[in-house]
mmCIF file of C-alpha atoms in Angstrom:
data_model
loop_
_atom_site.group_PDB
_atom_site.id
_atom_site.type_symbol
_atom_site.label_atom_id
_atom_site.label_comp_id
_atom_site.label_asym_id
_atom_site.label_seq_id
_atom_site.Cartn_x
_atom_site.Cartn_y
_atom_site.Cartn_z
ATOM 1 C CA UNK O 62 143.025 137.426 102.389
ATOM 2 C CA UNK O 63 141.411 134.914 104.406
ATOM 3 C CA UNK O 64 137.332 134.348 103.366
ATOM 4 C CA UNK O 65 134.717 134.675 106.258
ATOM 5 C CA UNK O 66 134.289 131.772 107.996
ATOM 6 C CA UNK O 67 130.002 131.826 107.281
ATOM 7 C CA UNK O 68 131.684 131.857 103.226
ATOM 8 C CA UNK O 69 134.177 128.495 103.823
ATOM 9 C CA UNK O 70 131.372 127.120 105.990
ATOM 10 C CA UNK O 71 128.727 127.132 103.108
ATOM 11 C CA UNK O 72 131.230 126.254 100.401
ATOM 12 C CA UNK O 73 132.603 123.337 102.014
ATOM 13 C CA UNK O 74 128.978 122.175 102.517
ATOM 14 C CA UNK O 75 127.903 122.844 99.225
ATOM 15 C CA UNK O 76 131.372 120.618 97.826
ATOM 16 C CA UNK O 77 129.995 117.962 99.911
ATOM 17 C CA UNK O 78 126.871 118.026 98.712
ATOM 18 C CA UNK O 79 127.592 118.102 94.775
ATOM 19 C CA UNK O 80 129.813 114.965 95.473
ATOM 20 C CA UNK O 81 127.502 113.067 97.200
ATOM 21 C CA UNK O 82 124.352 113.727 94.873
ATOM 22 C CA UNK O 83 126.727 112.955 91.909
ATOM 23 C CA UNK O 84 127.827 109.443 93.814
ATOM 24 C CA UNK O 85 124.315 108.598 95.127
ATOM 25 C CA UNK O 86 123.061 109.911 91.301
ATOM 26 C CA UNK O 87 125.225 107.246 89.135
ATOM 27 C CA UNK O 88 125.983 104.329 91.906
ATOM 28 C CA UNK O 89 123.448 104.585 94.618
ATOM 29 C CA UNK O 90 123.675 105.548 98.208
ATOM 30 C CA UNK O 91 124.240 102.198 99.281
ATOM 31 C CA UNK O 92 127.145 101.627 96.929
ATOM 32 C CA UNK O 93 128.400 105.283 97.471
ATOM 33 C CA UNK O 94 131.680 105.081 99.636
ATOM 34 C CA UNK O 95 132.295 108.300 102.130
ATOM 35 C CA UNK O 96 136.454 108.121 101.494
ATOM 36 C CA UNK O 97 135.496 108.438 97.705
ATOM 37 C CA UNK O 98 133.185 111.179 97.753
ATOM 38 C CA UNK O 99 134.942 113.511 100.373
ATOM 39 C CA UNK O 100 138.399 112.659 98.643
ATOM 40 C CA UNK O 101 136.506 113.669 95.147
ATOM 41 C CA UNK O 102 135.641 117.126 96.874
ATOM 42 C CA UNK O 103 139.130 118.022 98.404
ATOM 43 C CA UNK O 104 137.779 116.892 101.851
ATOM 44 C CA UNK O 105 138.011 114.476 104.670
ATOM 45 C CA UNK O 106 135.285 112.471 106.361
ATOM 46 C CA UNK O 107 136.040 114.297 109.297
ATOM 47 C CA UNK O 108 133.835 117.868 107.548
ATOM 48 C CA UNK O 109 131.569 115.461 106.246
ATOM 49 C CA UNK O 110 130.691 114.027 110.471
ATOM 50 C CA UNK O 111 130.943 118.169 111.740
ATOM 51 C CA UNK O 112 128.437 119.010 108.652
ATOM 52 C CA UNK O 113 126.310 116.640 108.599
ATOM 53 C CA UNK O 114 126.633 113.764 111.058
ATOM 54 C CA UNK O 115 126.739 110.818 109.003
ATOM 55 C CA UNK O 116 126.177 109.390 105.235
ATOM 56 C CA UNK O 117 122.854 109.608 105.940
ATOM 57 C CA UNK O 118 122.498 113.267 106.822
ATOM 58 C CA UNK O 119 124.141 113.863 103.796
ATOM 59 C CA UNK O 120 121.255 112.385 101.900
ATOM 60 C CA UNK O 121 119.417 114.386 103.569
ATOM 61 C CA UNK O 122 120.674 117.423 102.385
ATOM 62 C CA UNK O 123 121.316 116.203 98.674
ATOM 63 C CA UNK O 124 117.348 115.316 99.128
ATOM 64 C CA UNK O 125 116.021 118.864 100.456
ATOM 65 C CA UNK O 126 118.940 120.688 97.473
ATOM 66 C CA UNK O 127 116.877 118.265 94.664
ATOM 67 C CA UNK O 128 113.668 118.761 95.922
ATOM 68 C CA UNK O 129 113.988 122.599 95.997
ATOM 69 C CA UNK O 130 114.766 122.021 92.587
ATOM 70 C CA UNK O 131 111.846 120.171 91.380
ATOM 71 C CA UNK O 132 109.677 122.119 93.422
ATOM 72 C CA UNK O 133 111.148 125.481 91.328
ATOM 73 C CA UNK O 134 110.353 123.373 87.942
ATOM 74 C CA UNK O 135 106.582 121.876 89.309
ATOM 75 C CA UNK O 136 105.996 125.710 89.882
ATOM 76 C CA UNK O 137 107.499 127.093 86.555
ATOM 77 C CA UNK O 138 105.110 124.281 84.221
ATOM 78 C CA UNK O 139 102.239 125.035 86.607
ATOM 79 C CA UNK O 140 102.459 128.887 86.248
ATOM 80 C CA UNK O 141 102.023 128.773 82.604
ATOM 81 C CA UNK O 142 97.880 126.987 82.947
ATOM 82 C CA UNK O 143 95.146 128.687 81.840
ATOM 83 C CA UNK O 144 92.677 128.256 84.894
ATOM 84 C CA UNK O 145 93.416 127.497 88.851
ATOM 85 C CA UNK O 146 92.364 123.860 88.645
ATOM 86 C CA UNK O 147 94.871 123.073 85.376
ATOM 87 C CA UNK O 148 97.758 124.662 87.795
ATOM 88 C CA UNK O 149 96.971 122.118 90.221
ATOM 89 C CA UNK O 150 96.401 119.292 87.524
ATOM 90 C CA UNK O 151 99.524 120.070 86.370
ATOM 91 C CA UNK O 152 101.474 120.545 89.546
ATOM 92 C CA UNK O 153 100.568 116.904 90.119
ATOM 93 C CA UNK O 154 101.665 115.617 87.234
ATOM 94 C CA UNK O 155 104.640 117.456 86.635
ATOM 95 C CA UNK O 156 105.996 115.935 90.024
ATOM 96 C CA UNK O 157 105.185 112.252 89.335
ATOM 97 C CA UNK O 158 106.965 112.510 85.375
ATOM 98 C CA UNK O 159 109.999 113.731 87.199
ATOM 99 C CA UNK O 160 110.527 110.240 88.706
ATOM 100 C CA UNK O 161 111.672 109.463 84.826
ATOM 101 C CA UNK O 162 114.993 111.019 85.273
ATOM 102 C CA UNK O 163 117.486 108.551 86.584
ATOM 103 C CA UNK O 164 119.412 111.126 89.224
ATOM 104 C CA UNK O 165 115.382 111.936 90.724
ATOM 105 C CA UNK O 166 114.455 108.420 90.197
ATOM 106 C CA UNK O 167 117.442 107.220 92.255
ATOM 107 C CA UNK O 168 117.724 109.181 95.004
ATOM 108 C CA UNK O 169 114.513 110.820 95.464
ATOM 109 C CA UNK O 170 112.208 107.549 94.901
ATOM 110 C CA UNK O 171 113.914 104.741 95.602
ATOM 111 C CA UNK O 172 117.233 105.460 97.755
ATOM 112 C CA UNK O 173 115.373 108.182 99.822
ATOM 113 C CA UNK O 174 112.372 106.169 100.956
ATOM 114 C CA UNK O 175 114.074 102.954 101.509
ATOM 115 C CA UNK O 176 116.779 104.646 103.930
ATOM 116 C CA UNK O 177 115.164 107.605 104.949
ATOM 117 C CA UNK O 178 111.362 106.194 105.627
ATOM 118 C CA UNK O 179 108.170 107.177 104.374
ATOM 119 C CA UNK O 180 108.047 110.239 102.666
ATOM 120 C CA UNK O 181 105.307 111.212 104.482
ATOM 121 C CA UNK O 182 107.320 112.371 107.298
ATOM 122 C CA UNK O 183 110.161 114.111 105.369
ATOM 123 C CA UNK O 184 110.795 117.931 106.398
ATOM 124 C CA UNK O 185 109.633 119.069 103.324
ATOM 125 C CA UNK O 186 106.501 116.973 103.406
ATOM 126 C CA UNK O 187 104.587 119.556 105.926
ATOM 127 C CA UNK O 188 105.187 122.483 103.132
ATOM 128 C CA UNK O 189 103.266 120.465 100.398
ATOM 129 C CA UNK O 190 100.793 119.612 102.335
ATOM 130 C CA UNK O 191 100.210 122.934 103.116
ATOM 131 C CA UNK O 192 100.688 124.657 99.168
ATOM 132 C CA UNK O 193 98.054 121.910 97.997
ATOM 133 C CA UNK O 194 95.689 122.589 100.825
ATOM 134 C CA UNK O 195 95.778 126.193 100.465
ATOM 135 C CA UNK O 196 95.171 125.270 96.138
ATOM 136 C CA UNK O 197 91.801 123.026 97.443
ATOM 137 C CA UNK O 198 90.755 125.696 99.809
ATOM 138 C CA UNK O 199 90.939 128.560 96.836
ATOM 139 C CA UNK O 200 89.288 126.062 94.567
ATOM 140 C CA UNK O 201 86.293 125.014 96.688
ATOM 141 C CA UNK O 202 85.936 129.062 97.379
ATOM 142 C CA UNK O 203 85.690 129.037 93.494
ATOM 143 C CA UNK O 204 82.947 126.118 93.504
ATOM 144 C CA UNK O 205 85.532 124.489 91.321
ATOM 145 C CA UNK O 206 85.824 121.584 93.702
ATOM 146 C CA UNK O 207 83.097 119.804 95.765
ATOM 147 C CA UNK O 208 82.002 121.641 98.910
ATOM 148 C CA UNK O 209 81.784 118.963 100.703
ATOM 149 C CA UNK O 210 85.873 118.097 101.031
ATOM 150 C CA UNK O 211 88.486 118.779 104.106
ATOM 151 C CA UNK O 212 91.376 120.230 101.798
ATOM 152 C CA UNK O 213 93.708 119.000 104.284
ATOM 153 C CA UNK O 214 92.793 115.858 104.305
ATOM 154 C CA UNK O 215 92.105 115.730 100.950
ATOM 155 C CA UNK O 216 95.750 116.956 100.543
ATOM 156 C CA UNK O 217 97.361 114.367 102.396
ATOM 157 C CA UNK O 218 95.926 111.884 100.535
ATOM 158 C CA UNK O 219 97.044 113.233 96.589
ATOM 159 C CA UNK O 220 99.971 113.884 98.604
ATOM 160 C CA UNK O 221 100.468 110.168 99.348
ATOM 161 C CA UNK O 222 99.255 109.203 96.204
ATOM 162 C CA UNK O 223 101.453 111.129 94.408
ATOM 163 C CA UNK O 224 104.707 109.479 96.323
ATOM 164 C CA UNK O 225 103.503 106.514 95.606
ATOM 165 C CA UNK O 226 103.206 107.037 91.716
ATOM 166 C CA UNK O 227 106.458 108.153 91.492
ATOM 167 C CA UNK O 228 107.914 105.292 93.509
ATOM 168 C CA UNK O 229 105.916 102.748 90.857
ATOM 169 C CA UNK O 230 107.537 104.691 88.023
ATOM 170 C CA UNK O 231 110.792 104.620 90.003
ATOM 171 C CA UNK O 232 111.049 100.908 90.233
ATOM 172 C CA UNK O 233 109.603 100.389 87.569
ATOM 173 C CA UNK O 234 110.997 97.727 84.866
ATOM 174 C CA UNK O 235 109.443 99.689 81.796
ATOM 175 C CA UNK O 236 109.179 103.659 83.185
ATOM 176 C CA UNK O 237 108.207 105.002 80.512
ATOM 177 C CA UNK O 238 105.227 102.632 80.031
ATOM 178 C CA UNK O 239 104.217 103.122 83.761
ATOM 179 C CA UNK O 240 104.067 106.799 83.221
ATOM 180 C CA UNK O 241 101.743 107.100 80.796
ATOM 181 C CA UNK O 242 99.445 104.769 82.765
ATOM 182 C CA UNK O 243 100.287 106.046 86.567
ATOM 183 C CA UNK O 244 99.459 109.628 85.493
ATOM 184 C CA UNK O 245 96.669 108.929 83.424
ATOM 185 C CA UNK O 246 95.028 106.801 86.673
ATOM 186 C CA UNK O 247 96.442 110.132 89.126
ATOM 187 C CA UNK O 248 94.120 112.433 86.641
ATOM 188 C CA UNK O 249 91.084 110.594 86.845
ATOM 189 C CA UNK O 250 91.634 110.425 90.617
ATOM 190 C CA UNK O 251 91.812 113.932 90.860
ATOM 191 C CA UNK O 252 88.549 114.679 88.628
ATOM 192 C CA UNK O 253 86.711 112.913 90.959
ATOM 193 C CA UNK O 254 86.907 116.258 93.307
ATOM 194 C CA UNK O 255 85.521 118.294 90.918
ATOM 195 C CA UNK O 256 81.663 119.232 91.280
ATOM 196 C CA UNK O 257 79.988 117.176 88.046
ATOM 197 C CA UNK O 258 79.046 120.093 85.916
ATOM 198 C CA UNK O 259 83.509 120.865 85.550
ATOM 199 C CA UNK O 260 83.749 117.380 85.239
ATOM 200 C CA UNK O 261 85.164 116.425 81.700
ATOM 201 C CA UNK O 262 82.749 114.685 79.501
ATOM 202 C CA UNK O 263 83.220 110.472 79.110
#
């Protein structure tokens, strides 16, 4: 019996897709040959063009699959804080520690921005901006934050800043080390929203 074509559609996809992120995971995209990855998958470059263009679509997809995935993790440490402000604290800094594991570090912040551009203006970029703006919003309501910041724009900018941590980390010659410091640095950044009687003491 013959599956439905929406079922062979999505699987072939998906077999694309887990051999890419493993080649672009352990050799790099740039190293990453198309014949080796579609062979590895039962497949011919000729799915890989009618699913997803080129090699670099592909990343694109292994990209939006990881990042779905770290997002599910960021939320899952986050849910667990005591207060509003530690979710967001730790939402933050969950993210940029991530850029320690070699398949995220890879792909997510070094391959992806030096092919794909600035961060910034990846798909999923408008969808963070938004979840930490809507966080800000709630927080200010609270009198957590000052009352005096745009959340958006506010948002944009830990956004950026948080890219750019996890790029240091990512290229990096001593990760660990830059860590510690990078989200250490991101922390005091981010106390500086907070109205001065929440702020912690020095």
């Amino acid at each position: 019996m013959h599956k439905p074509r929406k079922e062979m559609i999505a699987e072939t996809r998906a077999k694309l897709i887990a051999a890419a992120r493993h080649a672009f995971g352990t050799i790099g995209y740039a190293e990453a040959s198309m014949d080796d990855f579609t062979a590895s998958a039962g497949l011919t470059r000729g799915a890989l063009y009618h699913h997803f263009g080129d090699k670099k679509g592909l990343l694109q997809a292994v990209i939006a699959e990881i990042d779905a995935e770290m997002a599910a993790r960021v939320n899952e440490v986050a849910s667990r804080a005591p207060t509003r402000w530690q979710h967001f604290v730790d939402e933050c800094t969950t993210y940029i520690e991530m850029a320690l594991e070699p398949e995220i570090q890879r792909i997510m912040f070094r391959d992806g921005p030096a092919v794909l551009g600035d961060p910034a203006q990846w798909p999923n970029a408008n969808a963070c901006t938004a979840s930490m703006t809507d966080h800000l919003t709630r927080l200010q309501e609270e009198g957590v934050v000052v009352p005096d910041l745009d959340p958006e724009t506010a948002a944009r900018l830990i956004n950026g800043a948080s890219s750019q941590a996890s790029q240091r980390i990512a290229n990096s010659q001593d990760p660990e080390a830059t860590s510690k410091k990078v989200v250490a640095a991101f922390k005091q950044l981010l106390e500086g929203l907070l109205r001065k009687a929440d702020r912690p003491l020095e």
